[in-house]
Coordinates of C-alpha atoms (C1' of nucleotides) in Angstrom, one line a residue:
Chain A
X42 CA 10.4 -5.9 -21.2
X43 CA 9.0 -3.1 -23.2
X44 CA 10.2 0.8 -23.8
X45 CA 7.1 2.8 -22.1
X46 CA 7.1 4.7 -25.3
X47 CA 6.1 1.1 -26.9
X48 CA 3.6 0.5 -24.5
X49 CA 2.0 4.3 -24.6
X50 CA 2.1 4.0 -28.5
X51 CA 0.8 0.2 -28.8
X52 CA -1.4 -0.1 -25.7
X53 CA -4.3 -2.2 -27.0
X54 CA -1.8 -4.5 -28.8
X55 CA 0.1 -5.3 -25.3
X56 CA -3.0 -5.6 -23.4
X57 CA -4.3 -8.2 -25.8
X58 CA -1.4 -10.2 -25.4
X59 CA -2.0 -9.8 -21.3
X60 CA -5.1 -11.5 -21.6
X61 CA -3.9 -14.1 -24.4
X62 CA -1.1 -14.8 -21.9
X63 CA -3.1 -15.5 -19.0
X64 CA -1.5 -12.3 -17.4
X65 CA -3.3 -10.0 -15.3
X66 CA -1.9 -6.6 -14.9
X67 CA -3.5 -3.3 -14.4
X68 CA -1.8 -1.4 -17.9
X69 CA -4.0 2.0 -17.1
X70 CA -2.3 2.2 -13.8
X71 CA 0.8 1.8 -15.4
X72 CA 0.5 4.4 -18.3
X73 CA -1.2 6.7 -15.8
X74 CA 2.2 6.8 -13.8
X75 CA 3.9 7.6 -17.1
X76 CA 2.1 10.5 -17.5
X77 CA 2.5 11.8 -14.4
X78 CA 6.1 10.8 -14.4
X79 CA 6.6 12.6 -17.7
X80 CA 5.0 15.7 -16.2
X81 CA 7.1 15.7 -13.3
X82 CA 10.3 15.7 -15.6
X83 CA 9.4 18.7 -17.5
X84 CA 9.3 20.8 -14.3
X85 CA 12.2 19.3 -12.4
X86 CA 14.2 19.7 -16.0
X87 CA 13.2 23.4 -16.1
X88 CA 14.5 24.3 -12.4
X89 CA 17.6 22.4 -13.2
X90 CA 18.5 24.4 -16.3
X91 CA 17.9 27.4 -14.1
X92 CA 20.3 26.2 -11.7
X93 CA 23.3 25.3 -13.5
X94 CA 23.1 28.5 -15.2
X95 CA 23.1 29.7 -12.1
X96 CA 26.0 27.5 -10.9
X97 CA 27.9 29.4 -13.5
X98 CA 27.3 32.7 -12.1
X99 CA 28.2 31.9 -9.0
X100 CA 31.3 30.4 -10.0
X101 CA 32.3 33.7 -12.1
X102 CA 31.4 35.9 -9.1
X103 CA 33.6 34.1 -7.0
X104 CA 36.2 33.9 -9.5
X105 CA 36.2 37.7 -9.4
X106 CA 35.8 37.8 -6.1
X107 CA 32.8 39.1 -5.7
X108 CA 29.8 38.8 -3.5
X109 CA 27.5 35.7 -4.2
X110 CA 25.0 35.7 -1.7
X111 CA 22.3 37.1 -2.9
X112 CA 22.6 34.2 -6.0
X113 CA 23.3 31.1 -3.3
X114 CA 20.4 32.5 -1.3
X115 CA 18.2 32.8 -4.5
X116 CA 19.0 29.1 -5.8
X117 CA 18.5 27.7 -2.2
X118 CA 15.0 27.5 -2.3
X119 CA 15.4 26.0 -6.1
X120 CA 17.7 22.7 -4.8
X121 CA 14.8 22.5 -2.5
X122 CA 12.5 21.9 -4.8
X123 CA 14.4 20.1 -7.2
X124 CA 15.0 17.9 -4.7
X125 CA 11.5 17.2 -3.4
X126 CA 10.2 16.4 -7.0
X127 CA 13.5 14.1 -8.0
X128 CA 12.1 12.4 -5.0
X129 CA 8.7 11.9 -5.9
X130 CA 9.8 10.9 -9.3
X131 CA 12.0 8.3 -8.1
X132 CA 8.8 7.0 -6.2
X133 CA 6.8 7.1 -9.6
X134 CA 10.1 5.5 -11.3
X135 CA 10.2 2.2 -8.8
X136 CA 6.4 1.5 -9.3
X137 CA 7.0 2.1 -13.3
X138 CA 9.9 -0.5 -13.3
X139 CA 8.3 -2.9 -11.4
X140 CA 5.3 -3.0 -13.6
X141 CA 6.8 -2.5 -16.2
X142 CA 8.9 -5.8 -15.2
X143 CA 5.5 -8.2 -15.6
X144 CA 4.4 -6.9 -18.7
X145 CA 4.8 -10.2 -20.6
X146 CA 6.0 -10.7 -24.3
X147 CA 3.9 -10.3 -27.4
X148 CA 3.2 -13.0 -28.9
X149 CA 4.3 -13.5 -33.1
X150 CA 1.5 -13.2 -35.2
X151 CA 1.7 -17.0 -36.1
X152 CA 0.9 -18.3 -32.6
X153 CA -2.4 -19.8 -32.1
X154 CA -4.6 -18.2 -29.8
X155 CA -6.1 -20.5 -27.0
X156 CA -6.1 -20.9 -23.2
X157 CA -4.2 -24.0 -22.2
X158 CA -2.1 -26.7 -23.6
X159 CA -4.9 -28.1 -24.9
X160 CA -4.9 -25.7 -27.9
X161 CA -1.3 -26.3 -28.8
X162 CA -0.9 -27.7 -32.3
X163 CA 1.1 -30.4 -33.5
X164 CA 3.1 -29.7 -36.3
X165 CA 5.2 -32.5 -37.2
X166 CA 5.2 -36.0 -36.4
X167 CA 8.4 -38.2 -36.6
X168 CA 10.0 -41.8 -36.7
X169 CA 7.9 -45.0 -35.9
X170 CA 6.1 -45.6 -32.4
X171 CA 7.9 -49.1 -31.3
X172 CA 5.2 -52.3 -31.0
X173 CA 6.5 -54.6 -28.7
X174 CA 5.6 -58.6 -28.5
X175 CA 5.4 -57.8 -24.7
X176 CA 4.0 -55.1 -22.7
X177 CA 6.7 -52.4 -22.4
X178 CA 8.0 -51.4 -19.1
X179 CA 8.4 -47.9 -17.4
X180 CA 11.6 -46.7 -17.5
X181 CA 11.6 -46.6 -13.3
X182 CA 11.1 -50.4 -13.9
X183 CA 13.6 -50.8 -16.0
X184 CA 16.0 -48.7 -14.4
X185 CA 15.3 -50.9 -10.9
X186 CA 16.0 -53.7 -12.4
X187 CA 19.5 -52.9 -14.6
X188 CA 20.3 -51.4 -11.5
X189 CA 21.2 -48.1 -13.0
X190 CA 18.3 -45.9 -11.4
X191 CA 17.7 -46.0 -7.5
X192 CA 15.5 -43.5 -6.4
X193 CA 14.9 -44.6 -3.0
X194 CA 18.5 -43.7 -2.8
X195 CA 17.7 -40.3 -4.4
X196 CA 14.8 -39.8 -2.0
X197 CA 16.9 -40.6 1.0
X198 CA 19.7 -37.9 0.2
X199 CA 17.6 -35.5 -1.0
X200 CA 14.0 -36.4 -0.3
X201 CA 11.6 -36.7 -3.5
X202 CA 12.7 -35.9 -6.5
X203 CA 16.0 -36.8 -6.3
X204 CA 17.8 -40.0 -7.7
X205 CA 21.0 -41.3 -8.6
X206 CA 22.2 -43.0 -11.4
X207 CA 24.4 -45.9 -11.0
X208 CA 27.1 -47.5 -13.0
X209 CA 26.1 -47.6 -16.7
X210 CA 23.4 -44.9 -15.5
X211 CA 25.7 -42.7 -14.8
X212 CA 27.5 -43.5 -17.8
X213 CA 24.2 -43.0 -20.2
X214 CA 23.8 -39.7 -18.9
X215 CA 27.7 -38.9 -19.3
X216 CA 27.3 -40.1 -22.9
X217 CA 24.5 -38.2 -23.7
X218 CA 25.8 -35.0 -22.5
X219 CA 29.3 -35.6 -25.1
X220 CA 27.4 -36.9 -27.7
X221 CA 25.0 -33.7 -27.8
X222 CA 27.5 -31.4 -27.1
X223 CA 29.5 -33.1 -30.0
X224 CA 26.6 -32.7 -32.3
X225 CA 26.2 -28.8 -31.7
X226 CA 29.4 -28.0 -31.7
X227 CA 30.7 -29.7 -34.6
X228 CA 27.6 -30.3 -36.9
X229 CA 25.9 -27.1 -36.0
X230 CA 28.4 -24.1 -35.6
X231 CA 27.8 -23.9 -31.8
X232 CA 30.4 -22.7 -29.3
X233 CA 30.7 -24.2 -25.8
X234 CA 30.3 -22.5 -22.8
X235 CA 30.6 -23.7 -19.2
X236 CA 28.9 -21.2 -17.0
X237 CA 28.3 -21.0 -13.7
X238 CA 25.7 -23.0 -11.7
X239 CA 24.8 -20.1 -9.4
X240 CA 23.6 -16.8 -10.3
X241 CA 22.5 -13.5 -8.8
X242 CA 19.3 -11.8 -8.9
X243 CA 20.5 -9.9 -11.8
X244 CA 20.9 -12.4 -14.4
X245 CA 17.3 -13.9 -13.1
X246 CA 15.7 -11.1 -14.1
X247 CA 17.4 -10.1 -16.8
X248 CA 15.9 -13.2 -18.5
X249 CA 12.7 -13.1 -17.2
X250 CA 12.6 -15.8 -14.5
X251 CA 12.0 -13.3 -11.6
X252 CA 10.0 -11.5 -10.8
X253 CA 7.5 -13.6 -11.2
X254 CA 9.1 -17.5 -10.8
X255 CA 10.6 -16.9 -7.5
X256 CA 9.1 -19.0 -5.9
X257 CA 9.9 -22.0 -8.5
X258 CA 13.4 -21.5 -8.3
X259 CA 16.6 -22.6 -5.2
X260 CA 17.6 -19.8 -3.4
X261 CA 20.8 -19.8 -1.7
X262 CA 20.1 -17.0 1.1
X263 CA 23.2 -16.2 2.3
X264 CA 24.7 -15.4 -0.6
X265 CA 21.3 -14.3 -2.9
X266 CA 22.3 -16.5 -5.1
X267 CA 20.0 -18.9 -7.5
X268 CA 20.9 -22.0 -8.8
X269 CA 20.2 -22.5 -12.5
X270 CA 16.9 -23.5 -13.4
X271 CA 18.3 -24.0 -17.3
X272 CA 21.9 -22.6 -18.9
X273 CA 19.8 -19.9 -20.2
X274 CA 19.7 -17.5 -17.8
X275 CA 23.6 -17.6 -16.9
X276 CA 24.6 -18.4 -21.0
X277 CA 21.9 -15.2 -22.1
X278 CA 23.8 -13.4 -19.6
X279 CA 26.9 -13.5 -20.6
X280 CA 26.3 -10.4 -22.8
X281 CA 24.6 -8.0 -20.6
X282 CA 25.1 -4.9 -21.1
X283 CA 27.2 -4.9 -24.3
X284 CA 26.7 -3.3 -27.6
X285 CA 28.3 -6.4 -30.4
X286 CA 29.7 -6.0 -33.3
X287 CA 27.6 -6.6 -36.6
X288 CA 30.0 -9.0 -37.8
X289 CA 29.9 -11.0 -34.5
X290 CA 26.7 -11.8 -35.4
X291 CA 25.0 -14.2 -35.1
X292 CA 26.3 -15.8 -32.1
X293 CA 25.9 -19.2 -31.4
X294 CA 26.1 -21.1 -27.8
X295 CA 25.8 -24.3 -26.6
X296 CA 26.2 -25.3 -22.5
X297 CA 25.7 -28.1 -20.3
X298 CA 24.4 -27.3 -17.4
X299 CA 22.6 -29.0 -14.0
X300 CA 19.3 -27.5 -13.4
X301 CA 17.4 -26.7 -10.4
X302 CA 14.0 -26.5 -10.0
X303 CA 11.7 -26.9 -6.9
X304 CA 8.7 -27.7 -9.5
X305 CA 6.6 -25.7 -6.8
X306 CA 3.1 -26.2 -7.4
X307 CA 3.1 -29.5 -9.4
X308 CA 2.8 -31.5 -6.4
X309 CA 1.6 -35.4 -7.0
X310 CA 2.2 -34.6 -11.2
X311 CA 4.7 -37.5 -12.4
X312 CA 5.6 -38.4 -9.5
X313 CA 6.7 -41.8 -10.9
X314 CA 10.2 -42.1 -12.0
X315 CA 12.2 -39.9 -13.3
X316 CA 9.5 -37.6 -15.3
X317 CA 9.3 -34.5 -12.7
X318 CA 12.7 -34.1 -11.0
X319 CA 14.4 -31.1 -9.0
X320 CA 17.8 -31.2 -10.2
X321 CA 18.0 -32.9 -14.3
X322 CA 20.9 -32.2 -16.3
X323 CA 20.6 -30.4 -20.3
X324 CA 22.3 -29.4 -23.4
X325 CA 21.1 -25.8 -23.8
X326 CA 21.8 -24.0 -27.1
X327 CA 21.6 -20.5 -27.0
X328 CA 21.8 -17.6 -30.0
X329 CA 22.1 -13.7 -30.6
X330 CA 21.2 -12.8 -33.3
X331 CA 20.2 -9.9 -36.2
X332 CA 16.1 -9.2 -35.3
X333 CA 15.1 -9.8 -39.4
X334 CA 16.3 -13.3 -38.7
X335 CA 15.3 -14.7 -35.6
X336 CA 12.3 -16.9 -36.8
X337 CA 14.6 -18.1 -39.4
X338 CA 17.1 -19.1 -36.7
X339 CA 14.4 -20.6 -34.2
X340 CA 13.5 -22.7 -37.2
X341 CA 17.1 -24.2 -37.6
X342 CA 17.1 -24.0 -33.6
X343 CA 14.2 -26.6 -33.7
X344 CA 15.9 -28.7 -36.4
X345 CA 19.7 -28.6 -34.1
X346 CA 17.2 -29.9 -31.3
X347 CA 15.3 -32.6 -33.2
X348 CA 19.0 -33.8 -34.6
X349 CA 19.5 -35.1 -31.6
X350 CA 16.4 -37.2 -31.2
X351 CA 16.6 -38.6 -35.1
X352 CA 20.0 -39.5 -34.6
X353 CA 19.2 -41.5 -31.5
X354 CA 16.1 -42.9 -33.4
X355 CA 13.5 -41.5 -30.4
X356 CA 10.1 -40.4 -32.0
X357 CA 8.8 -37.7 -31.4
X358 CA 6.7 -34.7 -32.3
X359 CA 6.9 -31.2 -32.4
X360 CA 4.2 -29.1 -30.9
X361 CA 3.8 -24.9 -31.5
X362 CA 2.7 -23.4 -28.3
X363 CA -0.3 -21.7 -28.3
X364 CA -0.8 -18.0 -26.6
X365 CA -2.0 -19.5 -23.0
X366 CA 0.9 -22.2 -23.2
X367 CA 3.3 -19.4 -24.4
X368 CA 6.1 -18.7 -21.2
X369 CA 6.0 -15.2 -19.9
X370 CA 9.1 -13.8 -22.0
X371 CA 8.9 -15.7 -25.8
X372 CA 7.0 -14.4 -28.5
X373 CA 6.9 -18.0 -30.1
X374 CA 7.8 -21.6 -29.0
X375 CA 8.4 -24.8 -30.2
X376 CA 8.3 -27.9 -27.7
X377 CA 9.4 -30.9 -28.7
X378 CA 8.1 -34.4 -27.2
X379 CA 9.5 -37.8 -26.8
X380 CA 7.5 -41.0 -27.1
X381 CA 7.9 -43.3 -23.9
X382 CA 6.0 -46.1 -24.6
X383 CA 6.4 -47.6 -21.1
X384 CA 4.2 -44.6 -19.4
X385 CA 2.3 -44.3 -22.8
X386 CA 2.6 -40.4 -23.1
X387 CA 4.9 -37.8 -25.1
X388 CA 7.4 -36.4 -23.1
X389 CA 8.2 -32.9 -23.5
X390 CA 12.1 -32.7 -23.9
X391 CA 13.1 -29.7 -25.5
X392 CA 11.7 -25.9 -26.1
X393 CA 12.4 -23.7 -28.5
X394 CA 12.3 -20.1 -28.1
X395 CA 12.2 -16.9 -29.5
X396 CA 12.4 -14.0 -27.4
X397 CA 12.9 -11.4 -30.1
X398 CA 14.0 -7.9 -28.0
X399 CA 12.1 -9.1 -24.9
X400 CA 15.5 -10.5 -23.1
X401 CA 18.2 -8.0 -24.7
X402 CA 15.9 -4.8 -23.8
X403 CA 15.6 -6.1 -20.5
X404 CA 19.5 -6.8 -20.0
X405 CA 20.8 -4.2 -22.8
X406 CA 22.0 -6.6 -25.6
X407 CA 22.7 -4.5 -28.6
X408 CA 24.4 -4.3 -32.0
X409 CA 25.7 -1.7 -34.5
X410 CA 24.0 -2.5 -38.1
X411 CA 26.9 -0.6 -38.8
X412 CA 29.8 1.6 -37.2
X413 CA 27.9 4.7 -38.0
X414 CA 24.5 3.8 -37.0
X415 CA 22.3 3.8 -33.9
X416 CA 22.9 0.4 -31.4
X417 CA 19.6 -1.8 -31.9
X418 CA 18.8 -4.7 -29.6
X419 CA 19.8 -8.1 -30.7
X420 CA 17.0 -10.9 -30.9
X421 CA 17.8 -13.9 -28.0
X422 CA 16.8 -17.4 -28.7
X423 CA 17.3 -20.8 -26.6
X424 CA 16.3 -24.4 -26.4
X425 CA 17.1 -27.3 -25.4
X426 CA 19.0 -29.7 -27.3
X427 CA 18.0 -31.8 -25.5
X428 CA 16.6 -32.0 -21.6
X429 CA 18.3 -35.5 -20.2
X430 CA 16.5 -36.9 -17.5
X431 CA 13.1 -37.5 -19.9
X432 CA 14.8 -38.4 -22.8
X433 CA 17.1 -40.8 -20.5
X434 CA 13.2 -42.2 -19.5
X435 CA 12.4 -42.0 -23.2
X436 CA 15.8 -44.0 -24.2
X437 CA 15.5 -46.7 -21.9
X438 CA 11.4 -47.3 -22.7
X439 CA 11.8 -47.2 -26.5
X440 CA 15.3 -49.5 -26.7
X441 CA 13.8 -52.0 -23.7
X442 CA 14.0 -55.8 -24.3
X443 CA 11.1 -58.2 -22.7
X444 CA 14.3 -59.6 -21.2
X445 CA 14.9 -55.9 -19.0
X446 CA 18.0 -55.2 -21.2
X447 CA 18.5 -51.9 -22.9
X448 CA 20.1 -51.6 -26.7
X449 CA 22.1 -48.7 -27.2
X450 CA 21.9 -47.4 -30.4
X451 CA 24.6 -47.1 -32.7
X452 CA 25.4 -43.4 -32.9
X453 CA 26.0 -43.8 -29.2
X454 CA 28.0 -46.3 -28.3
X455 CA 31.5 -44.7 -29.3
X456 CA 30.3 -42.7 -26.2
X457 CA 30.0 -45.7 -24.0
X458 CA 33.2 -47.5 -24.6
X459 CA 31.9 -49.8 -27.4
X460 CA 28.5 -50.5 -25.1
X461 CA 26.1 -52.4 -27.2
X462 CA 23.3 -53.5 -24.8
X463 CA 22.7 -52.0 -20.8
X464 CA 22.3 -55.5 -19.1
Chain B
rG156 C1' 38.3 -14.1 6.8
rG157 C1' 42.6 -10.0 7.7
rA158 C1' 45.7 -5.8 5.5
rG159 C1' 46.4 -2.6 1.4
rA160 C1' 45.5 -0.4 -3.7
rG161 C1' 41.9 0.6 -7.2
rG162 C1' 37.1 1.0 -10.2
rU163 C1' 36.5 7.6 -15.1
rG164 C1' 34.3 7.7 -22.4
rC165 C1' 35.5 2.2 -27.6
rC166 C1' 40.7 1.3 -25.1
rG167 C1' 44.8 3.4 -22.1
rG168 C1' 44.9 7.3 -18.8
rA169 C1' 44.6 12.6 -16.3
rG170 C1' 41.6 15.1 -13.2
rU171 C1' 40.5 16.2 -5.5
rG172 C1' 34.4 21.0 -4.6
rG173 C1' 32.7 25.7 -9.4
rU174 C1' 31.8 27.5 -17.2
rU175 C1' 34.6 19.1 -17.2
rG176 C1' 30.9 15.2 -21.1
rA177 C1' 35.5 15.4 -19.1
rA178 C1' 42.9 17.0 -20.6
rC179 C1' 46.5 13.8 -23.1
rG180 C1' 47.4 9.3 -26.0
rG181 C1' 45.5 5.3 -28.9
rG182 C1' 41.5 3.1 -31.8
rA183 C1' 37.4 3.6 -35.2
rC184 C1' 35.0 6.5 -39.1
rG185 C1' 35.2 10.5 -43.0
rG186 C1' 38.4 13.7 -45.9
rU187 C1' 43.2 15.8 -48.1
rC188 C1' 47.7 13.7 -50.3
rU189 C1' 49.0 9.0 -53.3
rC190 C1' 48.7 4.8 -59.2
rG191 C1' 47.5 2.3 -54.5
rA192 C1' 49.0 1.7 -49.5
rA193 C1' 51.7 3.6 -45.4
rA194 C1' 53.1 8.1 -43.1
rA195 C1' 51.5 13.1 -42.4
rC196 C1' 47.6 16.6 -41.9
rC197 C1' 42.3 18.1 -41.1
rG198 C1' 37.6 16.7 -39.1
rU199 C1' 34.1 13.4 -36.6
rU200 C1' 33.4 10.1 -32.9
rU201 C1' 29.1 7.9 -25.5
rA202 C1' 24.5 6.3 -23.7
rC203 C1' 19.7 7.2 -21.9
rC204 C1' 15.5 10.5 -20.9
rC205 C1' 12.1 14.9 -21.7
rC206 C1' 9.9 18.7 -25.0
rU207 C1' 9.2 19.4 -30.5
rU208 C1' 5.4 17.1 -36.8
rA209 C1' 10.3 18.9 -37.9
rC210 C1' 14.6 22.2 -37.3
rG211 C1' 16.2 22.3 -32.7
rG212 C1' 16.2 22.9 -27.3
rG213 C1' 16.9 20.8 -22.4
rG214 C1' 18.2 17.1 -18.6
rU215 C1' 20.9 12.9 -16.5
rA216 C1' 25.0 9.7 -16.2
rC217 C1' 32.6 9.2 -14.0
rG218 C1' 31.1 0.8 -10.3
rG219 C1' 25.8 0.9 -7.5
rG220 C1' 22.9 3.3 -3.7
rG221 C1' 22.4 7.2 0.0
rG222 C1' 24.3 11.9 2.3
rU223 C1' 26.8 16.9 2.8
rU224 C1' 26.6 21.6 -0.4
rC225 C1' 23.8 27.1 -3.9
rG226 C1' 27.0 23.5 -6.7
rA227 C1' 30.1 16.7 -6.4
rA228 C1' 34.0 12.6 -11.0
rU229 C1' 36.1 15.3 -6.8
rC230 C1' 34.0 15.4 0.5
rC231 C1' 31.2 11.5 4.0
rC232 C1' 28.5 6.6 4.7
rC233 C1' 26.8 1.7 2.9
rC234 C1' 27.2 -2.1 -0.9
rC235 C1' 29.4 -4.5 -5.2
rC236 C1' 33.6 -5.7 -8.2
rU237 C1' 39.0 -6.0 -9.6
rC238 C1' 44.2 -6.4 -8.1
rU239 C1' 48.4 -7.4 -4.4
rC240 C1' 50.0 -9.6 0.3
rC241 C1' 48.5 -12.9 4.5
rG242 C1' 45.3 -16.8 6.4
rC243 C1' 42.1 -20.9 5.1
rC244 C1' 41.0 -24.6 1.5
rA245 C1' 39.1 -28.6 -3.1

RNA sequence: GGAGAGGUGCCGGAGUGGUUGAACGGGACGGUCUCGAAAACCGUUUACCCCUUACGGGGUACGGGGGUUCGAAUCCCCCCCUCUCCGCCA
């Protein structure tokens, strides 16, 4: 979210990035209610001096116990109309904020401009794409056939999109939540936080999911409460509304966390295994931090997040975003893709975000450069570190066997009680 | 779910319709004193919005929203949250 007085003062900038965002949103109408709402003010303020001096003269008449009448009379007519206009600006107000609420993040100056995925760039290469003396299987095959996967299962609690892992399945995916975890929080200066899996509507938009992904998210009626779609929204939270202390700065989080998505819209995409799911568990890494270093720290962000794919020996590649790709609140973004040689294709696994003021503006995230000095907002960053159920895919296709087994790389196995091989 | 208590500034805490942005205490910051520190003393300390190039002026806010009133932190209604007791329960 942006300060009107941004958007008034840097109108052709935003409206680029509307259009460089795939965004469509009517800025005139917007900045036309501004003006009207800033004209409405100056009146409204003007009768309200007039009436608290007035208060005060009709408190000191009756204090001397003297007639006020002629005062209350004369100030009657002013509530009236102070009251009419503070209700046509609070009409003006409503439409303001929810506009105001889908005008999207700029993006950095070092994001390519383009319309879809297809103009992303790929920045970084890394490791060695496995060759195997047999044709690799997909991890759904794999999984079948280890017995550690059943998404018929899945499908019949849940319906599609669900599975279950089973036995050393289950186990993976417990081992790869410690080990990660691990990894931030002792190798990279993370803290771990264990939020909760439900939030209101509050936190949602506070991080940008709603307004506009309603529809992509579980809503628990009764209660208006939404499951997680990523530790994001309830970790970025956690600070609402609070002005930090400099030296507190910067703060680094890191949460496991389920997440929930109804994937509304991508019907028949990946429906194959385990690729597209509505509930996946990931490591999310969260950070507050000083605004002159937050593309410094989505840098190191990236590298935290790649860690965990070098250490399991995965390769990947990092791709930068380009404007259309960009998500509605970041100003830059980093995804980073797994090779699954069993479905062929790069698996995206983890994203990388800066959201510079666009979060903390929108939730009132600030900091004191010093005691003595104005609060600024604090620059909010997050990715994944990494997303489980692709890299799980991603594991199981790259360490196959042609005999169905699965090696377990060394840096994990402390995590699986000693477990060299998934058979 | 039932009964009760409560939500005020950076913190504690007063304030029950009229010059209250808010007593009092603490903290923080600046200063005096000191070789230095402590103590003591003096002073400063909220956020947001509008007008103004600036100096400055004005408005709003006492959990959130609505209402009563010339005027609400104070009265009424709804909602949220916290605490205590009871019930239920992993």
């Amino acid at each position: 979210m942006f300060d009107l007085k941004f958007i008034r003062e840097n109108k052709e900038l935003v409206k680029k990035a509307i259009q460089n965002k795939n965004e469509s949103l009517n800025l005139d109408e917007l900045l036309g209610l501004d003006e009207k709402r800033r004209e409405i003010i100056s009146s409204v303020e003007e009768l309200k001096r007039q009436r608290n001096l007035s208060n005060q003269t009709i408190a000191l008449l009756k204090k001397e116990k003297k007639d006020a009448k002629a005062e209350i009379e004369k100030m009657r007519g002013v509530s009236e109309k102070i009251s009419s206009l503070d209700n046509s600006l609070k009409e003006i107000e409503d439409k303001i904020d929810s506009l105001l609420l889908r005008v999207p993040n700029i993006p950095h100056s070092t994001v390519p401009v383009g319309f879809d995925e297809n103009s992303n760039v790929v920045i970084k290469e890394w490791g060695e794409l496995p060759e195997f003396s047999f044709e690799p299987r997909a991890h759904w095959e794999i999984g079948e056939l280890l017995g550690i996967l059943d998404l018929a299962r899945g499908a019949k609690l849940s319906g599609s999109g669900f599975y279950a892992l089973i036995g050393k399945g289950a186990l993976l995916e417990r081992g790869l939540i410690n080990f990660m975890l691990d990894l931030h929080t002792k190798e990279h200066g993370y803290k771990e936080v264990w939020p909760p899996f439900m939030v209101n509507r509050a936190s949602m938009t506070g991080t940008g999911q709603l307004p506009k992904l309603e529809e992509d998210m579980y809503l628990c009626e009764k209660d208006d409460l939404f499951l997680v779609p990523t530790a994001e929204v309830p970790v970025t939270n956690l600070h609402r509304d609070e002005i930090l202390k400099s030296e507190e700065l910067p703060i680094y989080y890191v949460a496991y966390t389920p997440c929930f998505r109804r994937e509304a819209g991508s019907y028949g995409k990946d429906t194959r295994g385990i690729l597209r799911v509505h509930q996946f568990d990931k490591v999310e890494m969260v950070k507050f931090v000083k605004p002159e270093d937050s593309y410094d720290e989505l840098e190191k962000l990236v590298a935290n997040a790649e860690e965990v794919l070098q250490l399991l020996n995965i390769p990947y590649r990092v791709r930068l975003l380009c404007t259309g790709d960009l998500s509605f609140a970041a100003a830059k973004c980093y995804d980073i893709e797994a090779w699954a040689p069993g479905v062929k294709k790069y698996l995206e696994v983890s994203s990388c975000s800066n959201y510079e003021a666009f979060q903390s503006r929108r939730i009132g995230i600030k900091f004191k450069p010093d005691p003595k000095s104005k609060a600024e907002y604090v620059h909010t960053l997050n990715g994944s570190g990494v997303a489980l159920a692709r890299t799980v895919a991603a594991f199981l296709e790259n360490f196959q066997t042609e005999k169905g087994t699965v090696v377990v790389p060394e840096v994990l196995r402390p995590y699986l009680g000693g477990l060299e091989e998934i058979s």
